Amino acid sequence: MNDINNILSSKAQISQYTHDTAEMPGSSVSTSHQAFEQLVSRAVQLPGQVPVGIVWPCEQHALEGAMDAAQRNIIEPVLIGDKGTITSVAQASGIALDKAVFIDAATPAEAAQKATALVREGRVKALMKGSLHTDIFMHAIVEADSGLRTNRRISHVFVLAVPGYESLVFVTDAAINIFPDLDVKRDIVQNAIDLHNGLGLGAPRVAILSAVETVNSKIPGTVDAACLCKMAERGQIQGGVLDGPLAMDNAVSVEAAKIKNIVSPVAGRAQILVAPDLEAGNMLAKNMIFMSGADSAGIVLGASVPVLLTSRANSVQARLASIAIGALYAHHLAGGQG
């Protein structure tokens, strides 16, 4: 930020990004929602704008959130796509492009390839999916020779502010790994822990979910959960406190954990929920969003930079939250203190 007036102005706008839970029947603003707002506030105050590549922002929903974040001085938007189409969309939607840098690309595939090249050149520190298909976007990122792979498996995290719950909730993996084996689950857990710590939220309490809280050889997820906890004890997973298997009720309800006589620093107070497979994780996250009124942000981890994998169903506010989290984590990975 260049001056204190800009900071204060941006802070005043922050409340617009989130649903006002006070207006919902029987609900009140939870500390988790306040934590969401604090993350956006911290992103506003980062020292300098984080350059983010917006890949093929050729529809209003893909362009509006990015430019809103740019107006708040969170990011420097690098718009990668057909300049004529992007300009037409902006004019039709009343979106200002004065803060944008353009990288022209004729097709979505070309835009995705140029985006990964910009990352390798160090010109952008995060990527955000625009209006292209997810498979085209992710193909460029995971490509063996020209992509952004690291030695860590790529995974997705939903960051959720759930009304009535004390902490932000991370749900993983709900978007990328369909049937992860134990080694993949180790990376999924470590990716989520690293994000939690990188956002300045502290060492997380991690619940490895299953249908039951006891190890049962007929339910493979319970065996994986026990193995992951032992891996954490032996230093193969670091930075968080793990427990599992835990059923959903005793992972998030102190009362349910007491009824089951579960004594654990995680039970009833989990901050990261690790699903046994993609279907379970996706249904869990969307249940929280659409039935519990949770505000959501999403981020892909394990690549060389944070990747924001938004969908058409995301509101502009959800995109702003995702961008703020991506900017904060990109700043952290670059060695910043924000």
Coordinates of C-alpha atoms in Angstrom, one line a residue, residues 20-302:
D20 CA -23.5 -11.1 6.8
T21 CA -24.4 -14.1 9.0
A22 CA -26.2 -11.8 11.4
E23 CA -28.9 -11.5 8.9
M24 CA -29.4 -15.3 8.7
P25 CA -32.1 -16.7 11.0
G26 CA -30.7 -18.2 14.2
S27 CA -27.1 -17.4 13.4
S28 CA -24.4 -15.0 14.6
V29 CA -21.0 -13.9 13.3
S30 CA -18.6 -16.6 14.4
T31 CA -14.9 -16.3 15.1
S32 CA -14.2 -18.3 12.0
H33 CA -15.8 -15.6 9.9
Q34 CA -13.8 -13.0 11.7
A35 CA -10.6 -15.0 10.9
F36 CA -11.6 -14.9 7.2
E37 CA -12.0 -11.2 7.3
Q38 CA -8.6 -10.9 9.0
L39 CA -6.9 -12.9 6.2
V40 CA -8.3 -10.5 3.6
S41 CA -7.2 -7.5 5.8
R42 CA -3.7 -8.9 6.0
A43 CA -3.6 -9.5 2.3
V44 CA -4.6 -5.8 1.8
Q45 CA -1.6 -4.8 3.9
L46 CA 1.0 -6.9 2.2
P47 CA 4.2 -4.9 1.3
G48 CA 3.6 -4.7 -2.4
Q49 CA 1.1 -6.4 -4.7
V50 CA 1.6 -10.0 -5.5
P51 CA 1.7 -10.7 -9.2
V52 CA -1.0 -13.3 -10.1
G53 CA -1.6 -14.8 -13.5
I54 CA -5.3 -14.9 -14.3
V55 CA -5.6 -17.6 -17.0
W56 CA -8.2 -16.9 -19.7
P57 CA -10.5 -14.4 -17.8
C58 CA -12.8 -14.2 -20.8
E59 CA -16.1 -14.1 -18.9
Q60 CA -17.4 -11.6 -16.3
H61 CA -17.3 -14.0 -13.4
A62 CA -13.6 -14.8 -14.1
L63 CA -12.5 -11.2 -14.5
E64 CA -14.5 -9.4 -11.8
G65 CA -13.0 -11.0 -8.7
A66 CA -9.4 -10.6 -9.9
M67 CA -9.9 -6.9 -10.7
D68 CA -11.7 -6.3 -7.4
A69 CA -8.6 -7.7 -5.6
A70 CA -6.4 -5.5 -7.8
Q71 CA -8.5 -2.4 -6.8
R72 CA -7.9 -3.3 -3.2
N73 CA -4.1 -3.5 -4.0
I74 CA -3.9 -7.2 -3.0
I75 CA -2.5 -8.4 -6.4
E76 CA -1.0 -7.2 -9.6
P77 CA -3.3 -9.0 -12.1
V78 CA -1.6 -10.4 -15.2
L79 CA -4.4 -11.2 -17.6
I80 CA -3.4 -14.1 -19.9
G81 CA -5.8 -14.6 -22.8
D82 CA -7.4 -13.0 -25.8
K83 CA -7.0 -9.2 -25.1
G84 CA -9.9 -8.2 -27.4
T85 CA -12.3 -10.6 -25.7
I86 CA -11.2 -9.6 -22.2
T87 CA -11.5 -5.9 -23.0
S88 CA -15.0 -6.4 -24.4
V89 CA -16.1 -8.3 -21.3
A90 CA -14.7 -5.6 -19.1
Q91 CA -16.4 -2.8 -21.0
A92 CA -19.8 -4.6 -21.0
S93 CA -19.5 -5.3 -17.3
G94 CA -18.1 -1.9 -16.2
I95 CA -14.9 -3.5 -15.0
A96 CA -11.8 -1.2 -14.9
L97 CA -8.6 -2.7 -16.4
D98 CA -6.2 0.2 -15.6
K99 CA -4.3 -2.0 -13.1
A100 CA -3.9 -5.0 -15.4
V101 CA -1.0 -6.3 -17.4
F102 CA -1.9 -8.2 -20.6
I103 CA -0.3 -11.3 -22.0
D104 CA -2.0 -12.1 -25.3
A105 CA -3.0 -15.7 -26.0
A106 CA -5.3 -17.0 -28.8
T107 CA -6.7 -20.1 -27.0
P108 CA -7.2 -21.4 -23.5
A109 CA -4.5 -24.0 -23.9
E110 CA -2.0 -21.4 -25.1
A111 CA -2.9 -19.2 -22.2
A112 CA -2.3 -22.0 -19.7
Q113 CA 1.1 -22.8 -21.3
K114 CA 2.1 -19.1 -21.1
A115 CA 1.0 -18.9 -17.5
T116 CA 3.3 -21.7 -16.4
A117 CA 6.1 -20.1 -18.4
L118 CA 5.6 -16.9 -16.5
V119 CA 5.8 -18.8 -13.2
R120 CA 9.1 -20.4 -14.3
E121 CA 10.4 -17.0 -15.3
G122 CA 9.5 -15.6 -11.9
R123 CA 7.1 -13.0 -13.3
V124 CA 4.0 -14.3 -11.4
K125 CA 3.9 -15.8 -7.9
A126 CA 0.5 -17.5 -8.2
L127 CA -2.0 -18.6 -10.8
M128 CA -5.8 -18.3 -10.9
K129 CA -8.2 -20.3 -13.2
G130 CA -10.4 -18.1 -15.4
S131 CA -13.1 -19.3 -17.7
L132 CA -11.3 -22.2 -19.3
H133 CA -11.9 -25.8 -18.5
T134 CA -10.2 -27.2 -15.4
D135 CA -8.6 -30.1 -17.3
I136 CA -6.9 -27.7 -19.7
F137 CA -5.7 -25.5 -16.9
M138 CA -4.4 -28.3 -14.7
H139 CA -2.8 -30.2 -17.6
A140 CA -0.4 -27.3 -18.2
I141 CA 0.4 -27.3 -14.5
V142 CA 1.1 -31.0 -14.1
E143 CA 2.9 -31.5 -17.4
A144 CA 6.2 -33.3 -16.8
D145 CA 8.6 -31.1 -18.8
S146 CA 7.0 -27.6 -18.7
G147 CA 4.7 -27.7 -15.8
L148 CA 5.0 -26.7 -12.2
R149 CA 5.4 -30.0 -10.4
T150 CA 7.5 -30.4 -7.3
N151 CA 8.3 -33.5 -5.3
R152 CA 5.0 -33.1 -3.4
R153 CA 1.7 -34.5 -4.7
I154 CA -0.7 -31.8 -5.9
S155 CA -3.9 -31.5 -3.8
H156 CA -6.8 -29.1 -3.1
V157 CA -8.0 -27.4 0.1
F158 CA -11.3 -25.8 0.8
V159 CA -10.9 -23.1 3.4
L160 CA -14.3 -22.6 5.1
A161 CA -15.7 -20.2 7.6
V162 CA -18.6 -22.1 9.1
P163 CA -21.2 -20.2 11.2
G164 CA -21.0 -21.2 14.8
Y165 CA -17.6 -23.0 14.6
E166 CA -14.6 -21.4 16.4
S167 CA -11.9 -22.0 13.8
L168 CA -11.6 -21.8 10.0
V169 CA -12.0 -25.3 8.7
F170 CA -9.8 -26.8 6.0
V171 CA -11.3 -29.7 4.0
T172 CA -9.0 -31.8 1.8
D173 CA -8.8 -33.3 -0.7
A174 CA -12.2 -32.6 -2.3
A175 CA -11.2 -31.7 -5.9
I176 CA -8.1 -33.5 -7.3
N177 CA -7.1 -36.9 -5.9
I178 CA -10.0 -39.4 -6.4
F179 CA -8.8 -42.4 -4.4
P180 CA -5.5 -41.4 -2.7
D181 CA -3.3 -44.1 -1.3
L182 CA -1.3 -43.7 1.9
D183 CA 1.6 -42.0 0.3
V184 CA -0.7 -39.5 -1.5
K185 CA -2.6 -38.9 1.7
R186 CA 0.7 -38.1 3.5
D187 CA 1.2 -35.3 0.9
I188 CA -2.4 -34.1 1.1
V189 CA -2.1 -33.8 4.9
Q190 CA 1.3 -32.0 4.7
N191 CA 0.1 -29.6 2.1
A192 CA -2.8 -28.6 4.3
I193 CA -0.6 -28.2 7.4
D194 CA 1.9 -26.1 5.5
L195 CA -0.9 -23.8 4.3
H196 CA -2.4 -23.4 7.8
N197 CA 1.1 -22.5 9.2
G198 CA 1.9 -20.3 6.2
L199 CA -1.2 -18.3 6.7
G200 CA -0.1 -17.5 10.2
L201 CA -2.9 -19.6 11.8
G202 CA -0.6 -21.7 13.9
A203 CA 0.0 -25.5 14.1
P204 CA -3.3 -27.1 13.2
R205 CA -5.3 -29.8 14.8
V206 CA -5.8 -32.4 12.0
A207 CA -8.6 -35.0 12.0
I208 CA -8.3 -38.0 9.7
L209 CA -11.9 -38.8 9.0
S210 CA -13.7 -42.0 8.5
A211 CA -17.2 -43.4 9.3
V212 CA -16.0 -44.7 12.8
E213 CA -13.3 -43.7 15.3
T214 CA -11.8 -47.2 15.7
V215 CA -9.5 -49.1 13.4
N216 CA -11.3 -51.6 11.3
S217 CA -9.5 -53.7 8.7
K218 CA -12.7 -53.8 6.6
I219 CA -12.7 -50.0 6.3
P220 CA -9.4 -49.1 4.7
G221 CA -9.6 -45.4 5.6
T222 CA -9.4 -46.3 9.3
V223 CA -6.1 -48.1 8.7
D224 CA -4.7 -45.3 6.6
A225 CA -5.7 -42.9 9.4
A226 CA -3.8 -44.9 12.0
C227 CA -0.8 -45.1 9.7
L228 CA -0.8 -41.3 9.1
C229 CA -0.9 -40.6 12.9
K230 CA 2.1 -42.9 13.4
M231 CA 3.9 -41.2 10.5
A232 CA 3.4 -37.9 12.3
E233 CA 4.8 -39.4 15.5
R234 CA 7.9 -40.5 13.5
G235 CA 8.4 -37.1 11.8
Q236 CA 7.2 -38.1 8.4
I237 CA 4.4 -35.4 8.7
Q238 CA 5.4 -32.2 10.5
G239 CA 3.9 -29.0 11.7
G240 CA 0.5 -30.2 13.0
V241 CA -1.2 -32.5 15.6
L242 CA -2.9 -35.5 14.1
D243 CA -5.6 -37.9 15.3
G244 CA -7.6 -40.5 13.6
P245 CA -9.6 -42.3 12.6
L246 CA -12.3 -39.9 13.8
A247 CA -15.9 -39.8 12.7
M248 CA -17.2 -36.4 11.7
D249 CA -19.2 -35.8 14.9
N250 CA -16.4 -36.4 17.3
A251 CA -14.0 -34.5 15.1
V252 CA -15.9 -31.2 15.4
S253 CA -18.1 -31.7 18.5
V254 CA -16.6 -31.6 22.0
E255 CA -19.8 -33.1 23.3
A256 CA -19.8 -36.0 20.8
A257 CA -16.1 -36.7 21.7
K258 CA -17.0 -36.8 25.4
I259 CA -19.8 -39.2 24.8
K260 CA -17.4 -41.6 23.0
N261 CA -14.8 -41.1 25.7
I262 CA -12.2 -39.8 23.2
V263 CA -9.4 -38.0 24.9
S264 CA -7.5 -36.1 22.3
P265 CA -6.1 -32.6 21.5
V266 CA -7.9 -32.8 18.1
A267 CA -11.3 -34.4 18.9
G268 CA -14.1 -31.8 18.9
R269 CA -11.8 -29.0 17.9
A270 CA -10.4 -30.1 14.5
Q271 CA -9.1 -27.4 12.1
I272 CA -8.2 -29.6 9.2
L273 CA -10.6 -32.4 8.1
V274 CA -8.9 -35.0 5.9
A275 CA -11.4 -37.0 3.9
P276 CA -10.8 -40.6 2.9
D277 CA -11.5 -39.9 -0.8
L278 CA -12.6 -37.2 -3.2
E279 CA -16.3 -38.0 -3.1
A280 CA -16.5 -37.8 0.7
G281 CA -14.5 -34.6 0.8
N282 CA -16.4 -32.9 -2.0
M283 CA -19.8 -33.8 -0.4
L284 CA -18.6 -32.6 3.0
A285 CA -17.3 -29.3 1.7
K286 CA -20.4 -28.5 -0.4
N287 CA -22.7 -29.5 2.5
M288 CA -21.0 -26.9 4.7
I289 CA -21.2 -24.3 1.9
F290 CA -24.8 -24.9 0.7
M291 CA -26.5 -26.2 3.8
S292 CA -24.6 -24.6 6.6
G293 CA -24.0 -21.2 5.0
A294 CA -20.2 -21.4 5.1
D295 CA -18.1 -18.9 3.2
S296 CA -15.5 -20.7 1.1
A297 CA -12.2 -20.2 -0.6
G298 CA -10.2 -22.8 -2.5
I299 CA -6.5 -23.3 -3.3
V300 CA -4.4 -26.0 -5.0
L301 CA -1.1 -26.8 -3.3
G302 CA 1.9 -28.9 -4.1

